[in-house]
Structures are given as C-alpha cells and as structure tokens.
Short mmCIF file of C-alpha atoms in Angstrom, two decimals:
data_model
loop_
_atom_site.label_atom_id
_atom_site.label_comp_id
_atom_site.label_asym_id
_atom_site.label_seq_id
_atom_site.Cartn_x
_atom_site.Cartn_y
_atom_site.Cartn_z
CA UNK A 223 -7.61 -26.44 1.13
CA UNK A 224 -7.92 -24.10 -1.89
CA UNK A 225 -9.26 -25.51 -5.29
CA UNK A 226 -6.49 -26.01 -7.48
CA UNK A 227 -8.88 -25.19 -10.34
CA UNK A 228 -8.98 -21.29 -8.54
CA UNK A 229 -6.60 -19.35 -9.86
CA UNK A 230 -5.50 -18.74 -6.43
CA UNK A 231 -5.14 -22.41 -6.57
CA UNK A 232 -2.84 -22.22 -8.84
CA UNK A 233 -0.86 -19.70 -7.32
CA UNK A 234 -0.53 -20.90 -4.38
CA UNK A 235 0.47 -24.53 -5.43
CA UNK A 236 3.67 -23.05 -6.77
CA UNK A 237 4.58 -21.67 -3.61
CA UNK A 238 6.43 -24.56 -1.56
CA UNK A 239 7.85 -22.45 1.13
CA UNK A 240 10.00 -23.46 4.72
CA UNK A 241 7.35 -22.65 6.76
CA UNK A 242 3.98 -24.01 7.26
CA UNK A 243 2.73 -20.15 7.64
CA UNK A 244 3.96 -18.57 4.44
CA UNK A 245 1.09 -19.11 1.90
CA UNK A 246 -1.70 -17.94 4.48
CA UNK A 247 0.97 -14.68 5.51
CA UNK A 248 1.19 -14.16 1.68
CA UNK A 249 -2.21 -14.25 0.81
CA UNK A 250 -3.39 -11.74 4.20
CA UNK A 251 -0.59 -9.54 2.81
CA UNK A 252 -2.23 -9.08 -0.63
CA UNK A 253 -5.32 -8.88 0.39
CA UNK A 254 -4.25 -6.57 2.95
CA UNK A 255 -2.29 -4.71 0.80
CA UNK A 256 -5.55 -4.38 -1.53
CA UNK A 257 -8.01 -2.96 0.79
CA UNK A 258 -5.18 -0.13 2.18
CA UNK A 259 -4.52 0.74 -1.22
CA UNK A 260 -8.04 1.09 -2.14
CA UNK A 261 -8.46 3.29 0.96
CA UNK A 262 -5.77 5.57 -0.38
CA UNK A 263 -7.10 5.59 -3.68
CA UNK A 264 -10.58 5.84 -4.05
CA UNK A 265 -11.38 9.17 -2.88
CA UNK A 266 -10.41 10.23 -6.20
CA UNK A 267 -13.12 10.75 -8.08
CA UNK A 268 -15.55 12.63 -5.29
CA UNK A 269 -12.73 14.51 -4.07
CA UNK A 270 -13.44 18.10 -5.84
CA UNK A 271 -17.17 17.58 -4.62
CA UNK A 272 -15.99 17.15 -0.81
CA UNK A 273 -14.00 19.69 -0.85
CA UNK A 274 -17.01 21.84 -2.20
CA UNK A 275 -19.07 20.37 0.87
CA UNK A 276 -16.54 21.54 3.14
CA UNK A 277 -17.22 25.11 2.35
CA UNK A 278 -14.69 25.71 -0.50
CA UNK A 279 -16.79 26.94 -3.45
CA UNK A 280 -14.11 29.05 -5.80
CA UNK A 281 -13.10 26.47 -8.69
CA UNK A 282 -9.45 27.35 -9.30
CA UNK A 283 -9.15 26.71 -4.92
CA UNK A 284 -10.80 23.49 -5.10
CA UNK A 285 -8.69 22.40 -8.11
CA UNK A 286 -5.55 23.46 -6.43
CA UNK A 287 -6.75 21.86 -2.41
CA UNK A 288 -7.79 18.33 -4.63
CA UNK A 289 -4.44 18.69 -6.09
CA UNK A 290 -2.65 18.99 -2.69
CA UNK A 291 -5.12 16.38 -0.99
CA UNK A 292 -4.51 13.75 -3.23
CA UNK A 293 -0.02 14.39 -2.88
CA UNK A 294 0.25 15.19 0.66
CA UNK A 295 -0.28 11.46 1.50
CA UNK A 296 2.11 10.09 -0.56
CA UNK A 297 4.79 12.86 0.42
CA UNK A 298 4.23 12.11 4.15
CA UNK A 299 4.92 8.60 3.20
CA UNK A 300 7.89 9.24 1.53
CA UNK A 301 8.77 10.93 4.66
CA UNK A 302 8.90 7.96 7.21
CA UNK A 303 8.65 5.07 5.34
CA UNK A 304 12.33 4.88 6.07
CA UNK A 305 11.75 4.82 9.72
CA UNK A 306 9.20 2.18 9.77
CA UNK A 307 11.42 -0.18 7.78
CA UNK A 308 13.93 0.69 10.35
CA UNK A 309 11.27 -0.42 13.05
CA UNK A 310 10.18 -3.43 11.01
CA UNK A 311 13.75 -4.49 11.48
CA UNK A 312 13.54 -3.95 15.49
CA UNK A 313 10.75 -4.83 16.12
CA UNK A 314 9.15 -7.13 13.62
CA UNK A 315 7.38 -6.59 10.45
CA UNK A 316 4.24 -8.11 11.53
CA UNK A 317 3.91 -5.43 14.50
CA UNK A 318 4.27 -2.37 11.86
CA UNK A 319 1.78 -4.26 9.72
CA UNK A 320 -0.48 -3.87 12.25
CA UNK A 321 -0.18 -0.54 13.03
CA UNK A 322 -0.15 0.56 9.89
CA UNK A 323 -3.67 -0.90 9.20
CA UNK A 324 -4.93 0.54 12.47
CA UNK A 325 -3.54 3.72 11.54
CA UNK A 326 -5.17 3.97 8.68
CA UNK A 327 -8.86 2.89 9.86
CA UNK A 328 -8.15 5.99 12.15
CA UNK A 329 -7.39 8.36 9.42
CA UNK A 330 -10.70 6.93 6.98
CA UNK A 331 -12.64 7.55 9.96
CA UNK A 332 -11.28 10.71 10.72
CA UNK A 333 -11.61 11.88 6.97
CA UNK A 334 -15.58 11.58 7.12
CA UNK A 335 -16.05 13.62 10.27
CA UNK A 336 -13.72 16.85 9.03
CA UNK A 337 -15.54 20.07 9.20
CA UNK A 338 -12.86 22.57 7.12
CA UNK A 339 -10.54 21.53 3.97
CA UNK A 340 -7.33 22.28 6.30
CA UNK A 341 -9.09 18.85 8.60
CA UNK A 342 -9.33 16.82 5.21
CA UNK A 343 -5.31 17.82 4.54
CA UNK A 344 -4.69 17.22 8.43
CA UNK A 345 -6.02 14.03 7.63
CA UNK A 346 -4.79 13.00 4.39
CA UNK A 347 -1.48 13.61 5.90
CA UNK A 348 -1.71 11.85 8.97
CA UNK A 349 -2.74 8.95 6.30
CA UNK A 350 0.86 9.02 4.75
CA UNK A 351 2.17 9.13 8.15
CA UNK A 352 0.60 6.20 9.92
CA UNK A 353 -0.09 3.74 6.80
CA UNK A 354 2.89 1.53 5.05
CA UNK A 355 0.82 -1.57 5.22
CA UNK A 356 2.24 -2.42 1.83
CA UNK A 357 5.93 -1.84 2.37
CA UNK A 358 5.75 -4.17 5.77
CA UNK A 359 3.96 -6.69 3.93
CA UNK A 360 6.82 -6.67 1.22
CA UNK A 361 9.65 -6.44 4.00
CA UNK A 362 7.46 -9.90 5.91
CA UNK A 363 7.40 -11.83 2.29
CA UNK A 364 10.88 -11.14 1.25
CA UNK A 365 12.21 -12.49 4.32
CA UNK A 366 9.95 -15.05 4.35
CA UNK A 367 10.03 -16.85 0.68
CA UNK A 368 12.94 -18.89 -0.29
CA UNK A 369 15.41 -16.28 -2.59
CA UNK A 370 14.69 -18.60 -5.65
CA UNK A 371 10.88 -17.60 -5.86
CA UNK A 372 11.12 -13.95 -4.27
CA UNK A 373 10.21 -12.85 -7.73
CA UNK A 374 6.92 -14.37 -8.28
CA UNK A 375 5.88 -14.11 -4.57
CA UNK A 376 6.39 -10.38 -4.32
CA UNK A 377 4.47 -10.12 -8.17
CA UNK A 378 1.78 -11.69 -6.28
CA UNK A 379 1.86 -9.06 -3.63
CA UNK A 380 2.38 -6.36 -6.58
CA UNK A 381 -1.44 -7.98 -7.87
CA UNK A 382 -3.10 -7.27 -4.65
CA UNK A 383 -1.56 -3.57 -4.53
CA UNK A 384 -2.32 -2.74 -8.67
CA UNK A 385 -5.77 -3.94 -7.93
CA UNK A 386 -6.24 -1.52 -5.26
CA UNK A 387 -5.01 1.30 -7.52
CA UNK A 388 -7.67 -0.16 -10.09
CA UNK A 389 -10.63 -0.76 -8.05
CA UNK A 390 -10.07 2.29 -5.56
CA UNK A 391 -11.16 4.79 -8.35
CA UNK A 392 -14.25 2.96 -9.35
CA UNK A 393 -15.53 2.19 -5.78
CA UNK A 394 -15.28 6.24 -5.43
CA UNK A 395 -17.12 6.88 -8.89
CA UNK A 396 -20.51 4.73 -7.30
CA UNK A 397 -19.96 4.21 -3.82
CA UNK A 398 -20.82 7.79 -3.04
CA UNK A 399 -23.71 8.02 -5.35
CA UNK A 400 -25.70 5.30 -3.16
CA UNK A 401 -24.46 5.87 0.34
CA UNK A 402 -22.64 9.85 0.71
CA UNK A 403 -19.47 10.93 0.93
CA UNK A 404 -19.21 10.93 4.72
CA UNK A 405 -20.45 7.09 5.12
CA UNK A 406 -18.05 5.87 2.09
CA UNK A 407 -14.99 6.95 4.51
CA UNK A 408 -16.47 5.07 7.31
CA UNK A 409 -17.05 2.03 5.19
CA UNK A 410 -13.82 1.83 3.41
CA UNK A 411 -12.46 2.12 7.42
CA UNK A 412 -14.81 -0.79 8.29
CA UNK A 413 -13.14 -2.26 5.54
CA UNK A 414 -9.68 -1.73 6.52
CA UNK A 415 -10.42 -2.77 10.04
CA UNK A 416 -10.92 -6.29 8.88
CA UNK A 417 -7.60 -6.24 7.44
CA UNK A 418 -6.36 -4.89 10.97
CA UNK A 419 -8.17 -8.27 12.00
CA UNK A 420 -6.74 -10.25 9.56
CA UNK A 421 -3.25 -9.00 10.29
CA UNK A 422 -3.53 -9.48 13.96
CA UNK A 423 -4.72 -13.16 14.32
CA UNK A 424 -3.93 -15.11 10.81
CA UNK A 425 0.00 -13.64 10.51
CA UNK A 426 2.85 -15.15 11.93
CA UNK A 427 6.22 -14.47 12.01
CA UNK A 428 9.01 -15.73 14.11
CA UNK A 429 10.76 -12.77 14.72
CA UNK A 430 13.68 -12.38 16.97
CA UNK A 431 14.09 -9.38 18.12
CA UNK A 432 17.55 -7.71 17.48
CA UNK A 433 18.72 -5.22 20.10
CA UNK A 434 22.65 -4.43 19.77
CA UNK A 435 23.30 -0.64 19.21
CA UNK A 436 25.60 -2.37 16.22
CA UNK A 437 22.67 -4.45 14.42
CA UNK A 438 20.59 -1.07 14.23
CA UNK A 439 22.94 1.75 14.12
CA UNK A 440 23.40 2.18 10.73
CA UNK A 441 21.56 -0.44 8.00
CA UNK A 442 23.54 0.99 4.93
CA UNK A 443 26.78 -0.35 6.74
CA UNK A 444 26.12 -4.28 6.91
CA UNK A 445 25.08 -3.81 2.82
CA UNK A 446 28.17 -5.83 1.26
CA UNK A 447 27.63 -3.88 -2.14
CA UNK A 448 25.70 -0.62 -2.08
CA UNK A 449 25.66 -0.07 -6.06
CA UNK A 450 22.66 -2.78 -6.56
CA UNK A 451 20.53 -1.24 -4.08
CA UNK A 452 21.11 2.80 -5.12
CA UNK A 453 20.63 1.60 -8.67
CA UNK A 454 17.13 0.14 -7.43
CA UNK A 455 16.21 3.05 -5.76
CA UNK A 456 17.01 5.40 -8.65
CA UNK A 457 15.38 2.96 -10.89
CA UNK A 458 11.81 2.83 -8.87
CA UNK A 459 11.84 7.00 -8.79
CA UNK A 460 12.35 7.29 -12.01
CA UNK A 461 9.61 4.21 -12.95
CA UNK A 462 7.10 6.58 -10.75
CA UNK A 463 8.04 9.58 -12.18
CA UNK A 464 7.53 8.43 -16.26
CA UNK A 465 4.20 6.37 -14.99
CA UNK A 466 2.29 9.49 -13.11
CA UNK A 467 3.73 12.05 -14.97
CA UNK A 468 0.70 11.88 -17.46
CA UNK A 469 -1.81 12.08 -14.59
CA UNK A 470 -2.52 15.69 -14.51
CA UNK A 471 -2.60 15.86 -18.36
CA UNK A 472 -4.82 13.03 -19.04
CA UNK A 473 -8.08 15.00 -19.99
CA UNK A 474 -6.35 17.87 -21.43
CA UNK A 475 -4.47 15.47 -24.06
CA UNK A 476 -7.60 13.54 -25.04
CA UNK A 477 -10.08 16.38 -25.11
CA UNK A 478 -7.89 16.69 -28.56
CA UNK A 479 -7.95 13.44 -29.37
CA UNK A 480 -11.98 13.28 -28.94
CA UNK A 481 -14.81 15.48 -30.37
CA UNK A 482 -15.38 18.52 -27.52
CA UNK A 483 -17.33 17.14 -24.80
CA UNK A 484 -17.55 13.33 -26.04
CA UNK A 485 -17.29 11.51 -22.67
CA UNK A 486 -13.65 13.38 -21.86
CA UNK A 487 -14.06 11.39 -18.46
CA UNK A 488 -15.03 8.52 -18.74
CA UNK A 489 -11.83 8.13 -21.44
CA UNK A 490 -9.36 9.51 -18.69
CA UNK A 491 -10.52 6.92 -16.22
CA UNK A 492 -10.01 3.98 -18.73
CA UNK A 493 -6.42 5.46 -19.65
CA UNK A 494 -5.58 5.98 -16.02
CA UNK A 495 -6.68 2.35 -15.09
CA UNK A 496 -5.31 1.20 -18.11
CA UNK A 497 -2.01 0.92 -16.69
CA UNK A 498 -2.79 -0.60 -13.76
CA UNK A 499 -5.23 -3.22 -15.22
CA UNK A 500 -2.05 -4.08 -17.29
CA UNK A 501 0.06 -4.91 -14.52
CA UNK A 502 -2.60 -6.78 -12.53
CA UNK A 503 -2.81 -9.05 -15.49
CA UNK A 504 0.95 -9.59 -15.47
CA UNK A 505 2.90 -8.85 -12.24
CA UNK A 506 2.93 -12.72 -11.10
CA UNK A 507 3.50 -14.18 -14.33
CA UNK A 508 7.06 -11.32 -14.73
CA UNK A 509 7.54 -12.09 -11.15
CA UNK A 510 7.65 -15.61 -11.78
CA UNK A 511 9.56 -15.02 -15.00
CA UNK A 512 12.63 -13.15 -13.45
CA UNK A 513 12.69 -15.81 -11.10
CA UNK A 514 14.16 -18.20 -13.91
CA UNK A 515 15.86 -15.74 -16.30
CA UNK A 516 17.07 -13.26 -13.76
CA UNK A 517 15.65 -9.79 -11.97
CA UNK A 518 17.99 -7.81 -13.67
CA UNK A 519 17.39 -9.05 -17.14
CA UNK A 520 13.64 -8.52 -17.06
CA UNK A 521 13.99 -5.00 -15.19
CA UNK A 522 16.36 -3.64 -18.26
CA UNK A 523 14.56 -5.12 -20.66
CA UNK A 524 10.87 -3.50 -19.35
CA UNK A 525 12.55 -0.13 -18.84
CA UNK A 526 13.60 -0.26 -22.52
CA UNK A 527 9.91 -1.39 -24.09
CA UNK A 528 8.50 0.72 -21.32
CA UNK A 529 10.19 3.86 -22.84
CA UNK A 530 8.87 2.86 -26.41
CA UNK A 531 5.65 2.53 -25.22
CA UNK A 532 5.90 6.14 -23.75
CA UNK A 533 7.30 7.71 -26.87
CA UNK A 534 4.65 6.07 -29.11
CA UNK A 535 2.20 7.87 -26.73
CA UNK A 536 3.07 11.44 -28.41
CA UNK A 537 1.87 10.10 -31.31
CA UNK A 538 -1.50 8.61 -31.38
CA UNK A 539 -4.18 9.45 -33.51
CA UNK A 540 -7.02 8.63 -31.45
CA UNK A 541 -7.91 7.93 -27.62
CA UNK A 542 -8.52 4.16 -28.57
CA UNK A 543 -4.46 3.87 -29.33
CA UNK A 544 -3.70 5.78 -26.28
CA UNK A 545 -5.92 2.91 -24.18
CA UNK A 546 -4.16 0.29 -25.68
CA UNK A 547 -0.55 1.54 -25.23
CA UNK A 548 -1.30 2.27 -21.52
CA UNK A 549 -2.42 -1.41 -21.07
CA UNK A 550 0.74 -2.52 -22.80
CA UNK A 551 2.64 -0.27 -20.66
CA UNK A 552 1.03 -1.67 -17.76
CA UNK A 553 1.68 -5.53 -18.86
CA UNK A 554 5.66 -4.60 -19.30
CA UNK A 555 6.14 -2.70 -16.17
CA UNK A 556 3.73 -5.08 -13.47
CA UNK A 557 6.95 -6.99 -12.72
CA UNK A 558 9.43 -4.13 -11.90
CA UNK A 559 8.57 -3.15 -8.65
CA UNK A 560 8.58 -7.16 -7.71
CA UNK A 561 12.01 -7.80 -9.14
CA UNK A 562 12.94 -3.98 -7.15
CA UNK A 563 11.67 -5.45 -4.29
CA UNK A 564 13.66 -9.06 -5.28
CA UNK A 565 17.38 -7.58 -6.13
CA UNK A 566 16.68 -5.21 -3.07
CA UNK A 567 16.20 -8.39 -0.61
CA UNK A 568 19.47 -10.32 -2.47
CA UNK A 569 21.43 -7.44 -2.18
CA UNK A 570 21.06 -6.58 1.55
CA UNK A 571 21.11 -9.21 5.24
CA UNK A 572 18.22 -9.70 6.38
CA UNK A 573 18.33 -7.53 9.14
CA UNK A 574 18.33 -4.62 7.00
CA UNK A 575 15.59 -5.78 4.19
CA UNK A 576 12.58 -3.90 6.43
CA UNK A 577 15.08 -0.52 6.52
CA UNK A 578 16.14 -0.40 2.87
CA UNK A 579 12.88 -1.70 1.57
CA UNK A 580 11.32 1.61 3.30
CA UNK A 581 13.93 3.34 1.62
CA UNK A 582 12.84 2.12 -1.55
CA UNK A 583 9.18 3.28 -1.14
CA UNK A 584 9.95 6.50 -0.08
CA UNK A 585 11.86 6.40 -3.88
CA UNK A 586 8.69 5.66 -5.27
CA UNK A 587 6.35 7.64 -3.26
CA UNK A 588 8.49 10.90 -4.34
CA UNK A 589 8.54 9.66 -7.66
CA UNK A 590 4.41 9.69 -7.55
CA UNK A 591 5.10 13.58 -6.70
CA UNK A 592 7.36 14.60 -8.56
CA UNK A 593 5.84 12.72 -11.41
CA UNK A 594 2.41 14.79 -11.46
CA UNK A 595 4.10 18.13 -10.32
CA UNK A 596 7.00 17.55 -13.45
CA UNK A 597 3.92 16.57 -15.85
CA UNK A 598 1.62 19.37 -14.92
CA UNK A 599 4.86 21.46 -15.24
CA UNK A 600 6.37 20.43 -18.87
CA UNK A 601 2.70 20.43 -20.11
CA UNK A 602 2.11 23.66 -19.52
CA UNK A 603 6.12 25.51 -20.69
CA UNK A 604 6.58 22.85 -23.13
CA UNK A 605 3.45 21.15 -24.81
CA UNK A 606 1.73 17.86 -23.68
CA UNK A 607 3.91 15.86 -25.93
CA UNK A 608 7.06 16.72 -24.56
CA UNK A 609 6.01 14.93 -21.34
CA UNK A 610 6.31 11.56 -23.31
CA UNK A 611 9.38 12.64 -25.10
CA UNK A 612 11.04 13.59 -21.23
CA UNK A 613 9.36 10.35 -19.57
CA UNK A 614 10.72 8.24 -22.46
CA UNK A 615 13.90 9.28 -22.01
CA UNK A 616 13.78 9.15 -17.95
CA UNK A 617 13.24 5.22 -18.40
CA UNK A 618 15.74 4.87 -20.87
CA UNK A 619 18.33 6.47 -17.93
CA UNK A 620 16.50 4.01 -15.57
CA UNK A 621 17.32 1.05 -17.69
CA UNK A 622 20.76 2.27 -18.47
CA UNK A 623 21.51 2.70 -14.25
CA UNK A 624 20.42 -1.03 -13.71
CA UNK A 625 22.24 -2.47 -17.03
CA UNK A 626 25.42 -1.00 -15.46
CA UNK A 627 24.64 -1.68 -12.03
CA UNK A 628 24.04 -5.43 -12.18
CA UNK A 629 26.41 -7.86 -10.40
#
C-alpha cells in the first residue's frame, strides 16, 4: 500500500478506477514513459562529441549531422505512429507497449556499438521507428480511466513524460563524464529493459481482440464528429511548433542578453528545461482541473496566456526574465497535451482511441520538426525576435481552432 503522505500517495488515492489493475497500469506507464523518454533525450548534450569520435572532425559537418541526429527520430515517429495506434487497436495496447520498449533497448544498444555517423543516423532512426512507448501508454490509460478523470490521469502520464524531457539532458551532461559515451547507451538500454520488464509482467489489460475487416478498415469512419479531433490535432502541431521553435536559437539569443562568454550554456540548459520543469510541476494539477471545468475551457484559455508568454519573450532585458517566462510557459501549457489526449478519447469509440491517438503524436512529433527547422529558419531571414512574434501568433490560431471547434 502506498503512503498517503507520498505524493504518489496522494495521487493515487484520487484515482478510484473500475478495475482493480488501473493504478499499478498507470503508474508502470509513467514510469515507463519516463525512462523511454529519457533514452530519447539525453544524448543531447554529448552528441557533437560522439559524432567527433566517430571520425567526423569538420565543425560546420558535425553541427549539421547533431542537427539531423537529434530530428530524424522524431520524424520517423511521426511516420508510423499512426500505424501502431492502428495495431494497438488490433491487437492490444499492452502488446505495442511492449514492443516498443524492446525496440528501443535494441536501438540504445545498437547506438553505443556504431562505427560511422551514417550507423548513429541508422540508429537514431530505427529509434523513431520501433519506440511509441508513450503513445501506447496514453491509448492503455484513456481506455482504461473512467471519462470523468481522463484529465488528471493522462496529466499524470504527461509528469512521467516532461520529466524525461527534464532529466534526459542532465543525465547526458554527467553520465558520460564518469562512465564514456559508449557505456551511457548501454546503461540507459539496461535501463529501458527494466521497463520492458515492467511492461511485460505488472500490466494488464483485458483486451478483446477485434477482427472484422469493418472494425479496422477505416478508424476515421466510426468518429461520430470529426471537427473535435482535427481541431486537436492542429492544436498539438501548432503547441510543438511555438514550444521548440526557440530550440536552435537559444544560445544565440542569450549570448546578447549575457556578457560574451558568461556561462552561455549553462543559461541555455536552464531555459530549455525551464519549460519542461514548468509542466512537471503542473500537468496533474491542469489535468485534474479540466476534469471539473472542462478540457476545452482550459486548452483555450492556456493557448491564449501561452501566446503572451511567448510575445513577452521578445522583450526581455536579461536571461533571468527569459528563465522565468519559460517556467511560466511551462506551468500553463503542462495540461494541454492531457486534455488533447482527453477530448481526443471523448470524441472517438474506443476502438479507434489507439489509431487516432497515434495520429495525434505524429501531429506533435512533426510539430517538434518543423518547430526547430521554422526557428532556425525565421532567425536567421528575419531576426531572433520575430520567432516569438510568429510563435505567438501560431498559438493564438491554435486557441482560436479549438474555441470554434468545441462541442
């Protein structure tokens, strides 16, 4: 029994759900959903110097192979997530779950032993292939939690995937530093093996397998309404696209806010986390909140003080005020992709949620890459500060689509 003075106590003594399974399948789920994340993530910081150990030496190449290392994963995600939803569907979400974490320990593994740069892409591609441990986990929780509490459940799967993006990036700033490059992959697969474990032996589901040509030829036709859910997935593209978008101008924009060479990175890290610390702190709690006062409400309303918060950006007068806006930014938009993920699984049966769910992170994951490519772009034809004036108004469009797409 978990202390009820833990703050996973506390979260999971709001949870009442139908089945004596669904707060041990939630809390695998997140945790799962951490440790793939973190896999995915925390090669960030050492990837320029593996690249440089794998023979590439000319800077301007190893800027431009990071680059396409670090967005190949998330574009071959984008690529099949749609499938595996559809599979999740057929076949159960717990079985793609699986594979997904399996697929991934391959990949780590495989990532530590490449002898070239074109292996690491090979690799870092295969990644985005194989993985979607995160979008089964959502598709096994939102057809698992009773509708009222979808909100809060799913922000409490949203903690476990922000903390990933968080602590990824500072596992690959150290880790290296005391072990080597080669043995963090094989680690962070050790790692993600456990979660295969986890996955394999403490989830259940009681699936029933669906196998009529009519129940899986077409997902989009047993939608009642299809307006809610293209209004979700324009929303979530256009959430990814304003939140990364500053990514590949973070050092650039404070190296004028700071004094030349005063700890440049080391401030980009902070304002990089800074968003994601922010929505750690308050994905449950929006989750939770959107549960009573409605998803649609709170995802208007956060696209609205979300574009603010991106316009004030242009015009900060030191790196401190950029910090602090990105944690704000972070606190308003942690319970979005839960209340996506929430109007997503009211809007659609439920033998569709695993399809159109994948359909929604393949949104997002192009949103990731467009949002870099579009920032690096405008930054460079345009000036840094038009990115926040563009990314501003890009959430004010996503707000407007979901104010005049609600039921």
């Amino acid at each position: 029994m978990l202390n009820s003075g833990n703050k996973l106590g506390n979260a999971s003594s709001y949870l009442n759900g139908s089945t004596p399974y669904w707060r041990t399948n939630l809390i695998v789920c997140a945790a799962g959903s951490f440790t793939t994340t973190v896999a995915m993530t925390m090669l960030l910081p050492f990837l320029p110097l593996y690249i440089r150990e794998l023979g590439v030496s000319d800077q301007a190449s190893i800027a431009q192979f990071s680059g396409v290392a670090y967005g190949v994963t998330f574009l071959a995600a984008a690529l099949v997530a749609p499938l595996w939803g559809r599979l999740a569907d057929r076949y159960g979400r717990k079985a793609m779950m699986v594979r997904a974490s399996l697929g991934v320990v391959a990949a780590m593994a495989l990532m530590g032993v490449a002898q070239d740069v074109w292996q690491l892409l090979a690799m870092r591609f295969l990644a985005g292939l194989l993985g979607g441990y995160s979008s089964g986990s959502y598709a096994l929780v939102a057809t698992q939690v009773p509708k009222d509490r979808i909100g809060w459940a799913l922000g409490f799967l949203a903690t476990g995937i922000m903390g990933g993006n968080l602590v990824g990036p500072l596992i690959g700033g150290f880790l290296p530093t005391l072990i080597g490059i080669r043995e963090t992959f094989f680690l962070t697969a050790a790692l993600v093996f456990l979660t295969f474990v986890a996955s394999a032996f403490l989830i259940r589901e009681n699936f029933n397998a669906r196998t009529t040509e009519r129940e899986h030829s077409n997902s989009w036709s047993t939608i009642p309404s299809r307006r809610p859910v293209l209004a979700m997935l324009a929303t979530g593209l256009l959430l990814m696209i304003a939140n990364l978008s500053i990514e590949p101008i973070t050092a650039i924009y404070i190296s004028q806010l700071v004094e030349p060479n005063r700890h440049v990175t080391l401030w980009a890290g902070l304002v990089i986390s800074g968003t994601a610390f922010g929505s750690v702190l308050s994905a449950s709690h929006l989750g939770r909140l959107a549960d009573r006062v409605g998803h649609w409400k709170v995802i208007v309303v956060a696209m609205c003080i979300a574009a603010a918060l991106l316009l004030s950006q242009a015009f900060v007068t030191n790196v401190l005020e950029l910090v602090g806006l990105r944690i704000l930014m972070g606190l308003v938009l942690g319970g979005l992709l839960p209340c996506i993920g929430s109007v997503i699984r009211h809007s659609v049966p439920e033998q569709a949620v695993g399809a159109i769910l994948g359909w929604s992170t393949s949104a997002q994951h192009a949103g990731q890459v467009l949002g870099q490519a579009i920032g690096g772009v405008l930054a460079a034809h345009a000036g840094i500060h038009s990115v926040f004036f563009f990314t501003s108004f890009l959430m004010l469009v996503g707000g407007f689509i979901a104010w005049s797409n609600r039921p």
